[in-house]
Coordinates of C-alpha atoms and ligand atoms in Angstrom, one line a residue:
X1 CA 24.4 -7.9 8.9
X2 CA 22.5 -10.5 10.6
X3 CA 20.9 -13.5 9.6
X4 CA 17.1 -13.5 8.6
X5 CA 16.8 -17.3 7.6
X6 CA 19.2 -19.7 8.1
X7 CA 18.0 -23.0 5.6
X8 CA 20.2 -26.1 6.6
X9 CA 20.3 -29.5 4.8
X10 CA 16.9 -29.1 3.3
X11 CA 15.5 -32.3 1.8
X12 CA 12.0 -32.8 0.5
X13 CA 10.6 -35.8 -0.8
X14 CA 6.7 -36.8 -2.1
X15 CA 6.7 -40.5 -2.4
X16 CA 9.7 -41.4 -5.3
X17 CA 10.0 -37.9 -6.2
X18 CA 12.9 -36.0 -4.3
X19 CA 12.0 -32.3 -4.9
X20 CA 14.7 -30.8 -3.0
X21 CA 18.1 -32.5 -1.8
X22 CA 20.0 -31.4 0.8
X23 CA 19.4 -27.4 -0.4
X24 CA 21.4 -25.1 2.2
X25 CA 21.7 -21.1 2.1
X26 CA 21.6 -17.9 4.2
X27 CA 19.5 -15.0 4.4
X28 CA 20.8 -11.6 5.9
X29 CA 18.5 -9.2 7.2
X30 CA 17.2 -6.6 4.8
X31 CA 18.4 -8.8 1.8
X32 CA 16.6 -9.2 -1.8
X33 CA 17.0 -12.7 -2.4
X34 CA 16.0 -14.2 -5.5
X35 CA 15.3 -17.9 -6.4
X36 CA 15.3 -19.0 -9.5
X37 CA 15.3 -22.1 -11.8
X38 CA 13.5 -24.4 -14.1
X39 CA 10.0 -25.4 -13.9
X40 CA 9.5 -28.1 -11.1
X41 CA 13.1 -27.1 -9.7
X42 CA 11.8 -27.0 -6.1
X43 CA 11.4 -23.1 -5.6
X44 CA 7.7 -23.5 -4.5
X45 CA 8.8 -26.3 -2.4
X46 CA 11.9 -24.1 -0.6
X47 CA 9.4 -21.4 0.0
X48 CA 6.9 -23.5 1.5
X49 CA 9.5 -25.5 3.8
X50 CA 10.3 -21.8 5.0
X51 CA 6.3 -20.6 5.4
X52 CA 5.7 -23.8 7.3
X53 CA 3.1 -25.7 4.3
X54 CA 5.3 -28.3 4.0
X55 CA 7.7 -30.3 6.8
X56 CA 11.2 -30.9 5.1
X57 CA 11.8 -34.4 5.1
X58 CA 15.3 -33.8 6.7
X59 CA 17.1 -30.6 7.4
X60 CA 16.7 -27.8 9.8
X61 CA 15.4 -24.3 9.3
X62 CA 16.3 -21.0 11.5
X63 CA 14.6 -17.6 11.6
X64 CA 16.4 -14.6 13.3
X65 CA 19.1 -17.7 15.3
X66 CA 15.8 -19.7 16.4
X67 CA 14.7 -23.5 15.4
X68 CA 11.3 -23.2 13.5
X69 CA 11.4 -26.8 12.0
X70 CA 8.7 -27.7 13.8
X71 CA 6.6 -25.1 13.7
X72 CA 3.0 -24.6 12.2
X73 CA 2.5 -21.7 9.8
X74 CA 0.4 -19.6 12.0
X75 CA 3.5 -19.3 14.4
X76 CA 5.9 -18.8 11.9
X77 CA 3.4 -15.9 10.2
X78 CA 3.4 -14.5 13.9
X79 CA 6.8 -14.6 14.3
X80 CA 7.1 -12.3 11.2
X81 CA 7.1 -14.5 8.0
X82 CA 4.7 -13.3 5.3
X83 CA 3.8 -14.8 2.2
X84 CA 2.1 -14.5 -1.3
X85 CA 1.0 -17.5 -3.8
X86 CA 2.3 -18.7 -7.2
X87 CA -1.7 -18.8 -7.7
X88 CA -3.8 -16.3 -6.6
X89 CA -5.4 -17.2 -3.0
X90 CA -7.8 -13.9 -2.6
X91 CA -11.4 -14.2 -1.5
X92 CA -13.2 -13.3 -4.8
X93 CA -16.2 -12.0 -3.1
X94 CA -15.1 -10.2 -0.5
X95 CA -13.6 -6.3 -1.1
X96 CA -10.1 -5.7 -1.8
X97 CA -10.2 -3.8 1.7
X98 CA -11.5 -6.8 3.7
X99 CA -8.9 -9.2 1.4
X100 CA -6.2 -6.8 3.0
X101 CA -7.8 -7.1 6.5
X102 CA -7.8 -10.6 6.6
X103 CA -4.1 -10.8 6.2
X104 CA -4.0 -9.2 10.1
X105 CA -5.8 -12.0 11.3
X106 CA -3.0 -13.0 13.3
X107 CA -2.7 -9.6 14.8
X108 CA -6.2 -9.8 15.5
X109 CA -6.8 -10.2 19.9
X110 CA -10.9 -9.9 18.9
X111 CA -11.5 -11.5 15.3
X112 CA -13.9 -9.5 14.0
X113 CA -14.8 -11.8 11.5
X114 CA -15.9 -14.2 14.0
X115 CA -16.4 -12.3 17.1
X116 CA -20.0 -12.1 18.3
X117 CA -19.3 -9.7 21.0
X118 CA -18.1 -7.0 18.7
X119 CA -19.8 -3.7 20.1
X120 CA -18.9 -5.0 23.6
X121 CA -15.4 -6.2 23.7
X122 CA -13.5 -3.6 22.3
X123 CA -12.9 -5.1 19.0
X124 CA -14.6 -2.2 17.5
X125 CA -11.5 -0.3 18.5
X126 CA -9.2 -2.7 17.6
X127 CA -10.7 -2.7 14.2
X128 CA -10.4 0.7 13.8
X129 CA -6.3 0.4 14.2
X130 CA -6.0 -2.5 11.7
X131 CA -8.1 -0.1 9.6
X132 CA -5.7 2.7 9.5
X133 CA -2.6 -0.1 9.1
X134 CA -4.6 -1.0 6.1
X135 CA -5.1 2.2 4.6
X136 CA -1.5 2.8 5.1
X137 CA -0.4 0.0 2.6
X138 CA -3.5 0.8 0.4
X139 CA -1.7 4.4 0.1
X140 CA 1.9 2.5 -0.3
X141 CA 0.5 0.4 -3.5
X142 CA -1.5 2.6 -4.8
X143 CA -5.0 0.8 -4.4
X144 CA -7.0 3.8 -3.2
X145 CA -9.2 3.7 -6.2
X146 CA -10.1 0.0 -6.0
X147 CA -10.3 -0.1 -2.2
X148 CA -14.1 -0.6 -2.4
X149 CA -14.1 -3.2 -5.4
X150 CA -14.9 -6.6 -5.2
X151 CA -11.1 -9.0 -5.4
X152 CA -12.6 -11.1 -8.6
X153 CA -13.5 -8.0 -10.6
X154 CA -10.0 -6.7 -10.9
X155 CA -7.5 -7.3 -13.7
X156 CA -5.1 -9.7 -13.0
X157 CA -2.1 -7.4 -12.5
X158 CA -4.3 -5.6 -10.0
X159 CA -5.2 -8.7 -8.3
X160 CA -1.7 -9.8 -7.9
X161 CA -1.3 -6.4 -6.1
X162 CA -4.0 -6.7 -3.4
X163 CA -2.1 -10.1 -2.4
X164 CA 1.1 -8.0 -1.9
X165 CA -0.9 -5.8 0.0
X166 CA -2.7 -8.7 2.0
X167 CA 1.0 -10.2 2.8
X168 CA 2.1 -6.8 3.8
X169 CA -0.6 -6.5 6.3
X170 CA 0.6 -9.2 8.5
X171 CA 3.4 -6.6 8.9
X172 CA 6.0 -9.4 8.2
X173 CA 9.9 -8.7 8.7
X174 CA 10.4 -11.7 6.5
X175 CA 8.3 -11.7 2.9
X176 CA 8.2 -14.6 0.9
X177 CA 7.0 -13.7 -3.0
X178 CA 6.1 -16.7 -5.5
X179 CA 6.3 -15.1 -8.5
X180 CA 4.8 -12.1 -8.1
X181 CA 4.9 -10.8 -11.6
X182 CA 4.2 -14.0 -13.6
X183 CA 1.1 -13.3 -16.2
X184 CA 1.6 -9.4 -16.1
X185 CA 2.6 -7.2 -18.8
X186 CA 5.9 -5.1 -19.1
X187 CA 4.3 -2.2 -17.4
X188 CA 2.3 -4.1 -14.6
X189 CA 6.0 -5.6 -14.0
X190 CA 7.9 -2.4 -13.8
X191 CA 5.1 -1.1 -11.2
X192 CA 5.6 -4.5 -9.1
X193 CA 9.4 -4.3 -9.3
X194 CA 9.5 -0.9 -8.0
X195 CA 7.2 -1.8 -4.9
X196 CA 9.1 -4.5 -4.1
X197 CA 12.3 -2.8 -4.2
X198 CA 10.4 -0.2 -1.9
X199 CA 8.7 -2.5 0.4
X200 CA 12.5 -3.7 0.6
X201 CA 14.0 -0.5 1.1
X202 CA 11.6 1.8 3.0
X203 CA 9.4 -0.7 4.8
X204 CA 13.2 -3.1 5.6
X205 CA 11.3 -6.3 4.9
X206 CA 13.3 -9.0 3.8
X207 CA 12.6 -10.4 0.7
X208 CA 12.9 -14.1 -0.7
X209 CA 11.5 -13.8 -4.3
X210 CA 10.8 -16.4 -6.8
X211 CA 11.1 -15.3 -10.3
X212 CA 11.0 -16.3 -14.0
X213 CA 11.7 -13.1 -15.3
X214 CA 15.8 -12.7 -15.9
X215 CA 15.8 -9.0 -16.2
X216 CA 13.8 -8.3 -13.2
X217 CA 15.7 -10.7 -11.2
X218 CA 19.0 -9.5 -12.2
X219 CA 18.0 -5.7 -12.0
X220 CA 16.7 -5.5 -8.3
X221 CA 18.5 -8.8 -6.3
X222 CA 20.8 -8.5 -4.1
X223 CA 21.6 -12.4 -4.1
X224 CA 20.4 -14.7 -6.1
X225 CA 20.0 -18.8 -5.7
X226 CA 19.6 -21.5 -8.6
X227 CA 17.6 -24.4 -8.3
X228 CA 18.0 -27.4 -10.8
X229 CA 16.3 -30.4 -10.5
X230 CA 16.1 -29.9 -6.1
X231 CA 19.3 -29.0 -5.8
X232 CA 21.2 -25.7 -5.5
X233 CA 24.0 -25.2 -8.5
X234 CA 24.5 -21.5 -7.9
X235 CA 24.8 -18.9 -5.4
X236 CA 25.6 -15.6 -5.3
X237 CA 25.4 -11.5 -6.7
X238 CA 23.6 -11.3 -10.1
X239 CA 26.4 -11.0 -12.3
X240 CA 28.1 -14.0 -11.2
X241 CA 25.4 -16.2 -11.1
X242 CA 24.4 -15.3 -15.0
X243 CA 27.9 -15.9 -15.8
X244 CA 28.2 -19.3 -14.2
X245 CA 28.5 -21.7 -17.0
X246 CA 26.5 -24.2 -14.7
X247 CA 23.8 -21.7 -14.5
X248 CA 23.7 -21.2 -18.3
X249 CA 23.4 -24.7 -19.1
X250 CA 20.8 -25.9 -16.7
X251 CA 18.9 -22.9 -16.9
X252 CA 19.4 -20.9 -20.0
X253 CA 19.7 -23.8 -22.0
X254 CA 23.2 -23.1 -23.2
X255 CA 25.3 -25.8 -24.5
X256 CA 28.7 -25.9 -22.9
X257 CA 30.1 -27.0 -26.2
X258 CA 28.2 -28.0 -29.2
X259 CA 28.9 -31.4 -30.1
X260 CA 28.4 -32.0 -33.8
X261 CA 29.0 -35.5 -35.6
X262 CA 31.8 -33.8 -37.7
X263 CA 30.4 -36.4 -40.6
X264 CA 27.1 -34.7 -40.1
X265 CA 28.7 -30.8 -39.9
X266 CA 26.8 -28.8 -42.5
X267 CA 28.1 -26.7 -44.7
X268 CA 26.9 -23.5 -42.5
X269 CA 28.5 -25.3 -39.4
X270 CA 31.4 -25.4 -40.9
X271 CA 31.6 -22.0 -42.2
X272 CA 30.6 -20.6 -38.6
X273 CA 33.3 -22.4 -37.2
Ligands
LIG1 N1 2.6 -31.6 -2.7 C1 2.9 -32.2 -3.9 N2 2.8 -33.1 -4.0 C2 3.7 -34.0 -4.7 N3 4.7 -33.8 -5.3 C3 4.8 -31.8 -5.8 C4 3.9 -31.2 -4.3 N4 4.7 -30.0 -4.7 C5 6.1 -30.3 -5.3 N5 6.1 -31.7 -5.7 C6 6.7 -32.1 -6.9 O1 8.1 -31.3 -6.6 C7 8.5 -30.9 -7.8 C8 9.4 -29.5 -7.2 O2 7.9 -28.3 -7.7 P1 8.0 -26.9 -7.0 O3 6.1 -26.5 -7.5 O4 8.6 -26.6 -5.9 O5 8.7 -26.5 -8.7 P2 8.8 -24.8 -8.7 O6 10.5 -24.9 -9.3 O7 8.1 -24.1 -8.1 O8 8.3 -25.0 -10.2 P3 7.8 -23.9 -11.2 O9 8.4 -23.0 -11.5 O10 7.1 -24.4 -12.6 O11 6.5 -23.2 -10.4 C9 8.1 -30.9 -8.8 O12 8.4 -32.2 -9.2 C10 6.7 -31.4 -8.4 O13 5.3 -32.3 -9.3
LIG2 MG1 6.8 -22.7 -8.5

């Protein structure tokens, strides 16, 4: 399978803070690849390096074999790299439909949001075509009933789904999802997990997902990478990663061995031994 994305030796510093240290990995076309790790491990930072929001202090990024390290976020979006944000970034006063439409703005030749020659330049015809694409996504994500609603009035779970719709509207080949299920209840998570699997399998999008819910990560990921203090500590199929002692220690908070001073050992610990 062809490589979608290669991250080569990426480090990122903010003053004295080392957000990422020498992180390397590769993602294959069609893969559903998850990034996990404790708070502050560098997960959002690596996604920001991929989307172009952050420029790595060191290292390089390749997308479909092409060095994208120096490209702007817009240029990367045009190459087919889409994303959602950890903290919702919707236009709250706009309708669901218009929020999703915004996701296509880099595909618009005539910018209908600012174009004053709307009726003269063929912008209207172009807009109708875009609307058709947007309707497809609305159908796929079951957003029909709220398509005209103002985004800010929707439940949190629905807003996260609208944000996914907007990212999909760019028709990305590679989609970066930063905690798509954060703050959701069990049912909303189940729905979101299904949409992510479907957009991977049916739309053929390569997925990079940051997610804290280990159950979902282990269920739907093809491969998982673990970051801890800005460093990659493990990578592999979900089962292998979950069983990795480094991961259990760093991420799941398990101790390798219980260090107990023999003099302090309580009767309970003795009987358990
Ligand atoms: N723009 C920034 N300016 C300064 N420091 C930053 C910036 N972005 C991230 N950092 C720092 O880099 C480190 C990694 O942060 P990052 O947001 O990538 O972690 P994360 O794994 O996404 O955490 P969380 O699970 O809480 O979202 C943290 O120490 C953070 O404070
Ligand atoms: Mg984050």
